CSV table of C-alpha atoms in Angstrom, one decimal:
chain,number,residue,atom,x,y,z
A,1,UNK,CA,120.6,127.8,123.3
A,2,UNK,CA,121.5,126.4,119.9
A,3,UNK,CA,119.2,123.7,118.7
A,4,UNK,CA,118.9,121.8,115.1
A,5,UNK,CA,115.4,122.2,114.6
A,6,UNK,CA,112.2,123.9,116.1
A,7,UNK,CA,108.8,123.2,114.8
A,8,UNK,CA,106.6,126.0,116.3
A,9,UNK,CA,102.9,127.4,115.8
A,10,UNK,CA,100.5,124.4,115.7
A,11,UNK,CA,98.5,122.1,117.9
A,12,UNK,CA,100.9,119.6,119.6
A,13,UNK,CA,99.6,116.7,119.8
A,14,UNK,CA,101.8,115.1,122.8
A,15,UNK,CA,100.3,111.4,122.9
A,16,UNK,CA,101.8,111.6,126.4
A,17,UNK,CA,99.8,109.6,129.1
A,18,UNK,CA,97.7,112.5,129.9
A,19,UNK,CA,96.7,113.0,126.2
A,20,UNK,CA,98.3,116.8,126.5
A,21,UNK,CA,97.6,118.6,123.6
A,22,UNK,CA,99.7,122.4,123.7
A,23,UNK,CA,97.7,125.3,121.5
A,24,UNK,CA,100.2,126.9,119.7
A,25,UNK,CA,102.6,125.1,120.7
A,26,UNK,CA,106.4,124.1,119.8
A,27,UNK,CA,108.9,121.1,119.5
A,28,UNK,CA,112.8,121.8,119.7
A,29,UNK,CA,115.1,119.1,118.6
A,30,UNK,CA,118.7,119.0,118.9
A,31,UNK,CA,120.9,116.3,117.7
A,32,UNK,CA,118.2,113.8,117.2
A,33,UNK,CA,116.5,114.4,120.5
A,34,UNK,CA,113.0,116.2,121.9
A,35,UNK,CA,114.8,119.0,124.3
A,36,UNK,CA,111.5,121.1,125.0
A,37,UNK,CA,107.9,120.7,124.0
A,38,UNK,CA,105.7,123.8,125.0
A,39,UNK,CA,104.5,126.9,124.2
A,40,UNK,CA,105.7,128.4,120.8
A,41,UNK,CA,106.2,131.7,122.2
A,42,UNK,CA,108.1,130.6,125.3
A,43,UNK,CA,110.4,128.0,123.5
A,44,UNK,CA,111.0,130.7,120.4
A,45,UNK,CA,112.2,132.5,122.9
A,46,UNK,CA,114.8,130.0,124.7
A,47,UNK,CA,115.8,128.6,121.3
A,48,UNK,CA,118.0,129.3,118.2
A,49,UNK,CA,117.1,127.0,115.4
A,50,UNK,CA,119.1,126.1,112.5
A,51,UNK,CA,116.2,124.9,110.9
A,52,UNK,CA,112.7,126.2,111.6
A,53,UNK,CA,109.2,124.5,110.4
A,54,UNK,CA,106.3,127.0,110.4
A,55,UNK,CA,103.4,124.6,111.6
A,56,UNK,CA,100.7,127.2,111.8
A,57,UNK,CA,97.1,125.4,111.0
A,58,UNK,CA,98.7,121.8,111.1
A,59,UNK,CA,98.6,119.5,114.1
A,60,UNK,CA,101.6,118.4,115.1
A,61,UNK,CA,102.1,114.2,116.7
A,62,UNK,CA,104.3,111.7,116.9
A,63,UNK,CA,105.9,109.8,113.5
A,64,UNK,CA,103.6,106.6,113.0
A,65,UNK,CA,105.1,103.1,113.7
A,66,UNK,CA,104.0,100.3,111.4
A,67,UNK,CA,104.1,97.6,113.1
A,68,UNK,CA,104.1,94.5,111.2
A,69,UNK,CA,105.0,94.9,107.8
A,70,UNK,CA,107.1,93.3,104.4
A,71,UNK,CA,108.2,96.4,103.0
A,72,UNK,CA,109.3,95.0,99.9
A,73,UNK,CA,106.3,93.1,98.8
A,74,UNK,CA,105.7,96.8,96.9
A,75,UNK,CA,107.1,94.6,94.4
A,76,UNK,CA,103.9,92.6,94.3
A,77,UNK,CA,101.2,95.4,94.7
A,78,UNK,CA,98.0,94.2,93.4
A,79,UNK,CA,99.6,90.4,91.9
A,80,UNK,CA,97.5,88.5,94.7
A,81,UNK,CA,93.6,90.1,95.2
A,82,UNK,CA,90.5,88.4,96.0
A,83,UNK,CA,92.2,85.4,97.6
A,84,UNK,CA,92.4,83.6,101.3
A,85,UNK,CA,95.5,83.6,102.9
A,86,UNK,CA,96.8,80.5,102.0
A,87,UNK,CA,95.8,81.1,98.5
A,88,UNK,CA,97.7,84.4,99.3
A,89,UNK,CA,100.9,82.2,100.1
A,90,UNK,CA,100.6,80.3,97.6
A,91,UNK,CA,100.8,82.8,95.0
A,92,UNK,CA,103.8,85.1,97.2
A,93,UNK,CA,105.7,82.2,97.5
A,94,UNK,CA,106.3,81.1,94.2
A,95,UNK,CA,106.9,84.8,92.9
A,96,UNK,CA,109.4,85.7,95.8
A,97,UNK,CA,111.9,82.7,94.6
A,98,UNK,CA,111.5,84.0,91.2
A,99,UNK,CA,112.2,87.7,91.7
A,100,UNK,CA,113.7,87.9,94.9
A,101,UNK,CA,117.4,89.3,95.0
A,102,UNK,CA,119.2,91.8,97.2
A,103,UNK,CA,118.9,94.9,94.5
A,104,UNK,CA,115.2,94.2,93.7
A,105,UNK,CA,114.2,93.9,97.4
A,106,UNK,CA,116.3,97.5,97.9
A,107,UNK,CA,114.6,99.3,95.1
A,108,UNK,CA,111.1,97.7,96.3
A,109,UNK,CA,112.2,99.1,99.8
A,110,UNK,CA,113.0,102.7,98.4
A,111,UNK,CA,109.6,103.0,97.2
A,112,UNK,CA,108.0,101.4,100.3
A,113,UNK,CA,109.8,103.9,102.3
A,114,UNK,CA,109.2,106.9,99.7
A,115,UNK,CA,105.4,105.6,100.7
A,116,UNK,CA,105.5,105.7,104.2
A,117,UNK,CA,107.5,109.0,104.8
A,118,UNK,CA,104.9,110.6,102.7
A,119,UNK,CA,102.4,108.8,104.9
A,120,UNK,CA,103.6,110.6,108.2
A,121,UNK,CA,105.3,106.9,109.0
A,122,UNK,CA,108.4,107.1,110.4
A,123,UNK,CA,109.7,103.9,111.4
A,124,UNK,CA,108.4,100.2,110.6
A,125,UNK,CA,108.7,96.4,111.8
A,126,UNK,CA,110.1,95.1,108.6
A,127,UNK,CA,110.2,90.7,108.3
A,128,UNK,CA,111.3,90.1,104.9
A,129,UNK,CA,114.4,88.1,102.6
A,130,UNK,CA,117.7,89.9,102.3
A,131,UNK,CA,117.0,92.4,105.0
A,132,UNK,CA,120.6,94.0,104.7
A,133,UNK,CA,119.7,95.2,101.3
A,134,UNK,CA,116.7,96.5,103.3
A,135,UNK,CA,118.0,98.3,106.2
A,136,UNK,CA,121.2,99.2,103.8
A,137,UNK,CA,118.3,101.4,101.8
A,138,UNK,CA,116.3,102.5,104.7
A,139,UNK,CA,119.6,103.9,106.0
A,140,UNK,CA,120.2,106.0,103.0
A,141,UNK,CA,116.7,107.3,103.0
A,142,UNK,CA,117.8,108.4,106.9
A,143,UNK,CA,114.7,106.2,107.6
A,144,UNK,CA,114.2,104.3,110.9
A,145,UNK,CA,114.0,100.6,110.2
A,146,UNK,CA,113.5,97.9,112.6
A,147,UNK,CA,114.7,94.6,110.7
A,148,UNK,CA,117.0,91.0,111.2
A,149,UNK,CA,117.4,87.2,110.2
A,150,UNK,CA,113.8,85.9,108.9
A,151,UNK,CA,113.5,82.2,109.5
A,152,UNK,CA,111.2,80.2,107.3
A,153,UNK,CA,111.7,76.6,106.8
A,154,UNK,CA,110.6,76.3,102.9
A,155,UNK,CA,112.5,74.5,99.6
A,156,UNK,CA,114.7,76.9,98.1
A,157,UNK,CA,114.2,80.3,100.1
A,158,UNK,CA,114.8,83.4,98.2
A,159,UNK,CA,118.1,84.1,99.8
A,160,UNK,CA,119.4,80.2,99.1
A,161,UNK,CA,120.3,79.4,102.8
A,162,UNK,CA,118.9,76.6,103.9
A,163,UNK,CA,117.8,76.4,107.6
A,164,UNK,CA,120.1,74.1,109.1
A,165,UNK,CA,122.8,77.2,108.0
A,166,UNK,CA,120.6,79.9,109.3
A,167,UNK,CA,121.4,80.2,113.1
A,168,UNK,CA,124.9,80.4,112.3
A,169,UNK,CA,124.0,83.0,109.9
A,170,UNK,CA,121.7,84.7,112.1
A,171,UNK,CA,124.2,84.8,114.9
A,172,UNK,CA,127.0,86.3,113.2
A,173,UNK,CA,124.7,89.4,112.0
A,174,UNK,CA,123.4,89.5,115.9
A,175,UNK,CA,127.3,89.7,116.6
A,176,UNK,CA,127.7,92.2,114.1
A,177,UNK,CA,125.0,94.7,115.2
A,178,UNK,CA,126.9,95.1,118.4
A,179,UNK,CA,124.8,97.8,120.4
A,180,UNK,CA,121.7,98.6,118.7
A,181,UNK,CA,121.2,102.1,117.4
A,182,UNK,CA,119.3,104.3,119.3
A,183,UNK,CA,115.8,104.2,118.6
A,184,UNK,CA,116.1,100.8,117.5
A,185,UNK,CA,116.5,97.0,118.7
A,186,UNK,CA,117.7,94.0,117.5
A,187,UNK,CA,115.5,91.6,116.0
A,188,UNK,CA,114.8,87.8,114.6
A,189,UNK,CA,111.6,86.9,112.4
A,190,UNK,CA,109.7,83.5,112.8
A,191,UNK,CA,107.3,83.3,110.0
A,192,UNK,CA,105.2,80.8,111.5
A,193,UNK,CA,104.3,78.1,113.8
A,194,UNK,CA,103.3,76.2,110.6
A,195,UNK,CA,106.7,77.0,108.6
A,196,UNK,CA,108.7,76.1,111.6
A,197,UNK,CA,108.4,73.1,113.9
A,198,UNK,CA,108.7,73.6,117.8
A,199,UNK,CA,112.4,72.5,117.7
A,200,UNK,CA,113.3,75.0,115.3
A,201,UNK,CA,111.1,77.8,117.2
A,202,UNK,CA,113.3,76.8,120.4
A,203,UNK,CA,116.4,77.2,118.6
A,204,UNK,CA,115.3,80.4,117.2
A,205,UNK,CA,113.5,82.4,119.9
A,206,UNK,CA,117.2,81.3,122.5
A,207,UNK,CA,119.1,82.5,120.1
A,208,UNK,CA,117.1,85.8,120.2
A,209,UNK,CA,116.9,85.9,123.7
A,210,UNK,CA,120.7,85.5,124.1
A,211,UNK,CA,120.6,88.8,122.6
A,212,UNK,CA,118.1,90.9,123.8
A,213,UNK,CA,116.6,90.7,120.6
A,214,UNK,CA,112.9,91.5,119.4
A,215,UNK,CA,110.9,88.1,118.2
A,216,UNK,CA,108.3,88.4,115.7
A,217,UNK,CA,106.4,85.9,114.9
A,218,UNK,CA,102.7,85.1,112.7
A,219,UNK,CA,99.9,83.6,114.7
A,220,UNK,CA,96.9,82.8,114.3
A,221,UNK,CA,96.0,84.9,111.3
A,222,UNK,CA,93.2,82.7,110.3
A,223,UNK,CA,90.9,79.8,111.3
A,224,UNK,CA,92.5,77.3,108.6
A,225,UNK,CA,96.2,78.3,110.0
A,226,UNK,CA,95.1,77.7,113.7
A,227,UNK,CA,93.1,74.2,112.1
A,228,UNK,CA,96.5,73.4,110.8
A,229,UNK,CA,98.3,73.1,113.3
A,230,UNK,CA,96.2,72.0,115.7
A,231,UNK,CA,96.1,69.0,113.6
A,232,UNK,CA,100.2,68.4,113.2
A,233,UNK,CA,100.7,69.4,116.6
A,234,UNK,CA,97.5,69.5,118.7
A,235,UNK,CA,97.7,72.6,120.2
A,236,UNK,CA,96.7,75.8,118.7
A,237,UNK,CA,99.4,78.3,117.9
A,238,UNK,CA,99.5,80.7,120.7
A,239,UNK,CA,99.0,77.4,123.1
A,240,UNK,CA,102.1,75.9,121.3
A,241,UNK,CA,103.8,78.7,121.6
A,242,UNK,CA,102.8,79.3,125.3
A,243,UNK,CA,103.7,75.5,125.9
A,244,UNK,CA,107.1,75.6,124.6
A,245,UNK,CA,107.8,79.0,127.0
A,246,UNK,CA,107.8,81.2,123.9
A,247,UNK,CA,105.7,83.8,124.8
A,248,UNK,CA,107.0,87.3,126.8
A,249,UNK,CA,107.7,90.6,126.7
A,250,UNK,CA,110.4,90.7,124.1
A,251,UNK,CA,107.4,88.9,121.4
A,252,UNK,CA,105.1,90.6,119.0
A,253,UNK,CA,102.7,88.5,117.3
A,254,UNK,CA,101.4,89.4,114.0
A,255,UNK,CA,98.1,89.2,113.5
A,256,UNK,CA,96.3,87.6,116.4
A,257,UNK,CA,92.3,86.9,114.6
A,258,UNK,CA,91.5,83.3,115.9
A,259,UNK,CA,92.3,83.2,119.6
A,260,UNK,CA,90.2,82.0,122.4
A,261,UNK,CA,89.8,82.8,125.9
A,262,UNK,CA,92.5,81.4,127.2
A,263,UNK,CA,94.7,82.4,125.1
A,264,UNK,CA,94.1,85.9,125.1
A,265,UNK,CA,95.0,85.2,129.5
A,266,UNK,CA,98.3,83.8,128.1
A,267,UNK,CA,99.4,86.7,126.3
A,268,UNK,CA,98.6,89.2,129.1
A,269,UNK,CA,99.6,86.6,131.4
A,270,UNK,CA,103.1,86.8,129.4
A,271,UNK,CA,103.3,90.4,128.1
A,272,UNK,CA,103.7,89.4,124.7
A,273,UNK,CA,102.5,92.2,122.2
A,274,UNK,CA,100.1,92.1,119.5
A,275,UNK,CA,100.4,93.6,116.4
A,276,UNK,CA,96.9,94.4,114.8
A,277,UNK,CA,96.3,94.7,110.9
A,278,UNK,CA,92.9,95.4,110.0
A,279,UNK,CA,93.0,95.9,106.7
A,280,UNK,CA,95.2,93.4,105.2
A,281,UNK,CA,93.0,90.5,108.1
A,282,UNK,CA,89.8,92.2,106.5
A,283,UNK,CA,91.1,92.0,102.7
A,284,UNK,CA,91.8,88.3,103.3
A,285,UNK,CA,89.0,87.3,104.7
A,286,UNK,CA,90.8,86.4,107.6
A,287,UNK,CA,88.3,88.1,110.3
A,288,UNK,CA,88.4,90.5,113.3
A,289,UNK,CA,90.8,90.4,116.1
A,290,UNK,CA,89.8,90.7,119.5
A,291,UNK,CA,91.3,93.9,120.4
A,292,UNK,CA,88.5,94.8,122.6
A,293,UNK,CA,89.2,91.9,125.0
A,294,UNK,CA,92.9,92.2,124.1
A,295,UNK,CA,93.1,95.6,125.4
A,296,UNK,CA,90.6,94.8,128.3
A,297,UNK,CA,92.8,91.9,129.5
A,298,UNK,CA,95.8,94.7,129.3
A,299,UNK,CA,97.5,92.7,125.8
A,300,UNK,CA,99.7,95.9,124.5
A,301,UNK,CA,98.4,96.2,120.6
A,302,UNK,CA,100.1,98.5,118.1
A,303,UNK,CA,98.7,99.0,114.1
A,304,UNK,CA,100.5,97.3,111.6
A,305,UNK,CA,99.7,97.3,107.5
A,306,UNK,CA,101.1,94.0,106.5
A,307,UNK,CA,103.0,94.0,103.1
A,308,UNK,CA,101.7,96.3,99.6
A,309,UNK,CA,100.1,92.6,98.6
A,310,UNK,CA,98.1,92.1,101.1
A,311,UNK,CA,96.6,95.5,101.8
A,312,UNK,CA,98.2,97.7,98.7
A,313,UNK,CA,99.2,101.0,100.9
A,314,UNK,CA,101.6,101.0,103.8
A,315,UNK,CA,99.4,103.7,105.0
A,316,UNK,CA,99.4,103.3,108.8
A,317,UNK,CA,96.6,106.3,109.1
A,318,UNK,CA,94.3,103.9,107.4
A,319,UNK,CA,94.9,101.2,109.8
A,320,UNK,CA,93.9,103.7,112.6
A,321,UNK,CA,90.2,104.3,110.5
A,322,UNK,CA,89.6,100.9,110.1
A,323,UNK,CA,91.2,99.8,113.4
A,324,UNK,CA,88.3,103.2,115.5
A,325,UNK,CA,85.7,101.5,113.1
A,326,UNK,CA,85.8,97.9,112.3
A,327,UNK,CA,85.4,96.9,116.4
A,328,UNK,CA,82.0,98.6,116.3
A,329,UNK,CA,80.6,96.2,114.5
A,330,UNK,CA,79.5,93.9,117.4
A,331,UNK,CA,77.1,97.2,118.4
A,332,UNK,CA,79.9,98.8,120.6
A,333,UNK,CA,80.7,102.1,119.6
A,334,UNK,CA,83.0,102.8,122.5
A,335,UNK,CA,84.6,99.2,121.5
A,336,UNK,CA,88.0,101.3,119.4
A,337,UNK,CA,87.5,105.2,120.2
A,338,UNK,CA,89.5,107.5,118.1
A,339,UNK,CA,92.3,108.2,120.9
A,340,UNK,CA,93.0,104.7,121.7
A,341,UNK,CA,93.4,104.0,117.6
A,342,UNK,CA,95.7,106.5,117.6
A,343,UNK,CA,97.6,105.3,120.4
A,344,UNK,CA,98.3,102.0,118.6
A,345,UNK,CA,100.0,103.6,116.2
A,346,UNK,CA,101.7,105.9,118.2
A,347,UNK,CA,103.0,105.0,121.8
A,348,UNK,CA,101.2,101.3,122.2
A,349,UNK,CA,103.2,100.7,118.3
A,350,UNK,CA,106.1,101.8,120.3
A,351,UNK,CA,105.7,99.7,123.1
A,352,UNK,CA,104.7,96.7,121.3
A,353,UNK,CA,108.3,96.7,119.7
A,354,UNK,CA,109.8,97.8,123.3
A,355,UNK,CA,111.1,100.9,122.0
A,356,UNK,CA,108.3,103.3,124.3
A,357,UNK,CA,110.9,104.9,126.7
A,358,UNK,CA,112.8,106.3,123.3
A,359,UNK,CA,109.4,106.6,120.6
A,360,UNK,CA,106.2,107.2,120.2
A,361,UNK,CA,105.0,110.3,122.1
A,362,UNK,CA,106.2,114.1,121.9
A,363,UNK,CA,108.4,113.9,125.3
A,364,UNK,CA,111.6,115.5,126.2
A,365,UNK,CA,114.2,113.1,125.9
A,366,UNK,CA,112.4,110.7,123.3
A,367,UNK,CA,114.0,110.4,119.3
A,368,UNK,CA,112.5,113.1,117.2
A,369,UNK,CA,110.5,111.3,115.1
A,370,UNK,CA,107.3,113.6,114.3
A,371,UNK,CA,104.6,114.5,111.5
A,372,UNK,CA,102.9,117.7,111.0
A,373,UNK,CA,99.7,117.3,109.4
A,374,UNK,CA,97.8,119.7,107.3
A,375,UNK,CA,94.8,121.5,108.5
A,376,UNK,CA,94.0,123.4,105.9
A,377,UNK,CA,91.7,121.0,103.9
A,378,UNK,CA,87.7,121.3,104.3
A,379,UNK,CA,87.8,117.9,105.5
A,380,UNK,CA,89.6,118.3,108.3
A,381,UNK,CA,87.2,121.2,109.3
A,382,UNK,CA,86.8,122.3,112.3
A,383,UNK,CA,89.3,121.0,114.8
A,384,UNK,CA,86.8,120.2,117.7
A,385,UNK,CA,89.0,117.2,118.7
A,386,UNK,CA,92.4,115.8,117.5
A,387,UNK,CA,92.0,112.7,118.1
A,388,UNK,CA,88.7,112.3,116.1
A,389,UNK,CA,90.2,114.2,113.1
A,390,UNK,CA,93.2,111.8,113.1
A,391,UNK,CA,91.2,108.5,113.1
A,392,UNK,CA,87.7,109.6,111.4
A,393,UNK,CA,88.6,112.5,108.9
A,394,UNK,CA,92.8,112.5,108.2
A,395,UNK,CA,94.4,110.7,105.3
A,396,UNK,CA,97.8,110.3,104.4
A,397,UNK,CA,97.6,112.9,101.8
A,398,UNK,CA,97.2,115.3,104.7
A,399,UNK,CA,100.7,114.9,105.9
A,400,UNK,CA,102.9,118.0,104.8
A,401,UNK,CA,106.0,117.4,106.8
A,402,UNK,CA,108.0,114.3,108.3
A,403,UNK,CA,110.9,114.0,110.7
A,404,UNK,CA,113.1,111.1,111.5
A,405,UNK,CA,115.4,110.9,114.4
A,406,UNK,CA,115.6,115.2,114.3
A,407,UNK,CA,115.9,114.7,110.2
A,408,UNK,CA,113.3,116.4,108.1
A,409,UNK,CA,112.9,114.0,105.3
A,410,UNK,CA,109.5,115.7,104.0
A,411,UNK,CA,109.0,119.5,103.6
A,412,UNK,CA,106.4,121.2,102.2
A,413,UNK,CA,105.3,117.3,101.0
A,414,UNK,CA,108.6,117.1,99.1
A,415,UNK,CA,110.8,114.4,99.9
A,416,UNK,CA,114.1,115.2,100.9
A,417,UNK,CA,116.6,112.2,100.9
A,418,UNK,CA,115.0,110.0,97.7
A,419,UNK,CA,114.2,111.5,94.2
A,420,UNK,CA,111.0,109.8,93.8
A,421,UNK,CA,110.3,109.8,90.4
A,422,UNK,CA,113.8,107.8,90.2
A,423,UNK,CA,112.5,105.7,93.0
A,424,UNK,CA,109.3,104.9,91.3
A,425,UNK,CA,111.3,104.6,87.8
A,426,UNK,CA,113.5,102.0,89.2
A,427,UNK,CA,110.8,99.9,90.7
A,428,UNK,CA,108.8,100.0,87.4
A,429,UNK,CA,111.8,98.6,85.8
A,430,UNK,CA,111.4,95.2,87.4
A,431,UNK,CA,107.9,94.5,87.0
């Protein structure tokens, strides 16, 4: 049989449920799609490939999914250190209206994307202004972009359309979208329970859900957010949202630090996703989420970075480090282990965006989204275990080769669909 693409001769890293990993082993992709994983020799042998990769010494997994990012805050990198969060806003906000337009956000979306391919990501959860300019770039790069309407009820947004004109505006792009690509899902961004009153979050998440759309939405990032709306509102934000039936399976919460008992029952109780970001909570002084009693409770958790302001990389691989060590500082070491970090941003990433039957693992029938990671540095030596080596010894550096949707857009750790000193010229040019 014909096929597109076969990468053959390293460790295959499945991330299936059984944790299979195949010794010498082989992917075959054809028109977007995983047809065979196995054996190198067996599938060389059933398969004609327009395109090979030669994965001999690498490990070869799933593409990373960021969960929870603003791709184009690389236009900020390093403009807001050393701050809280709300000294973080502070800053963002006023510099956003000031340089915000459609062509800076898609040349600050280049880079961010030039980033994460490099960075063996492969597809992201991107809330942001002028997300057409975003996904229009992404799409060019023959990157996979999950993106939609942001809400955010502030004087003068970026994009100059006031709320009150939003759901109209939000509607007609839902319209627009008609069936979602595969691979993807439609989506609408709520910054916040404290940028948005409970009407407006109503209006918002029905609109979504009259679409089978994705909702993403902040929470309880830190202790003076959750104070904060306690106060206007008296309940916390995950109880506000729970009260006002806003919680599910179709939400992702960003963030997640401050929660309590209960609420943590809520969200398993509901099926609503959480999407973790260690660094960025960490870098703000924001805390440590509970993913320990998250994941005990059954909460599905995928990695996110946040935006290049808030944690300065988009590198997802990080995330997985600091998400397998930060948790062992109560005195657990088994609190993270190195497989379950790299499930989060692997399959749980998936399924935290509701996208696990199509990404995430290295299945037959999934999208061929997939990273082949360099061995050959000391390191990374020896391979005892590849899960440890991907959470405790890897870096982004290490990735050699990425695929998206069957498309090799890194070979040989060149990128293929952007010329990256242009990229990285253009960026430069507005800063």
């Amino acid at each position: 049989m014909s096929i597109d693409l076969l990468i053959h001769g390293g460790d295959v890293l499945t991330v299936d449920d059984e944790g299979t990993v195949v010794r010498d082993g082989a992917v075959a992709v054809h028109e977007g799609e995983i047809v065979a994983v196995g054996p190198a020799e067996e599938l060389g042998t059933r398969f004609t490939a327009a395109e090979s990769i030669d994965a001999t010494g690498c490990l070869v997994l799933p593409g990373l999914v960021n969960t929870h990012t603003h791709l184009a805050m690389t236009l900020l990198r390093g403009r807001a250190d050393d701050v809280t969060l709300q000294g973080f806003l502070e800053r963002v906000l006023k510099w956003e209206a000031e340089l915000l337009t459609p062509q800076n956000v898609a040349a600050a979306v280049r880079l961010a994307v030039a980033e994460s391919v490099r960075a063996g990501v492969t597809s992201a959860l991107d809330m942001y202004w002028f997300h057409e300019a975003a996904e229009q770039a992404a799409r060019e790069a023959g990157w996979r972009l999950h993106t939609g309407p942001t809400f955010m009820d502030v004087p003068g947004p970026p994009d100059g359309i006031a709320y009150e004109d939003r759901l109209d505006w939000a509607r007609r792009d839902l319209e627009a979208r008609g069936t979602a690509r595969t691979g993807t899902r439609p989506a609408l961004f709520a910054h916040s329970t404290y940028t948005l009153s409970p009407d407006q979050l109503t209006e918002i998440f029905a609109l979504a859900r009259e679409f089978g759309a994705l909702l993403h939405i902040h929470a309880s990032e830190n202790a003076t957010e959750v104070a904060t709306v306690e106060v206007k509102y008296g309940k916390r934000p995950v109880e506000l949202l729970d009260s006002l039936g806003l919680l599910g399976p179709d939400v992702l919460l960003a963030h997640a630090v401050d929660l309590t008992g209960p609420e943590i029952a809520a969200l398993a109780r509901t099926g609503t996703a959480v999407a973790h970001c260690p660094v960025s909570n960490l870098k703000l002084g924001c805390g440590i989420a509970p993913v320990p009693r998250l994941l005990s409770a059954g909460v599905t958790v995928g990695l996110g970075t946040d935006g290049a302001v808030s944690s300065n990389t988009l590198d997802v691989l990080g995330a997985v480090r600091q998400a397998a060590l930060v948790h062992k500082a109560g005195g657990d070491p088994t609190a993270v282990g190195a497989e379950q970090a790299v499930r989060m941003a692997t399959i749980e990433g998936a399924r935290a965006l509701g996208l696990g039957e199509q990404l995430g693992s290295l299945e037959a029938g999934k999208r061929a989204d997939l990273v082949v990671l360099d061995l050959g540095a000391p390191h990374l030596r020896p391979l005892h275990d590849p899960w440890s080596t991907l959470a405790y010894a890897a870096h982004s550096a290490d990735v050699r080769d990425t695929v998206v949707d069957g498309r090799v857009l890194l070979r040989d750790r060149v990128l293929r669909t952007l010329d990256e000193r242009t990229v990285i010229a253009d960026l430069e040019d507005l800063v």
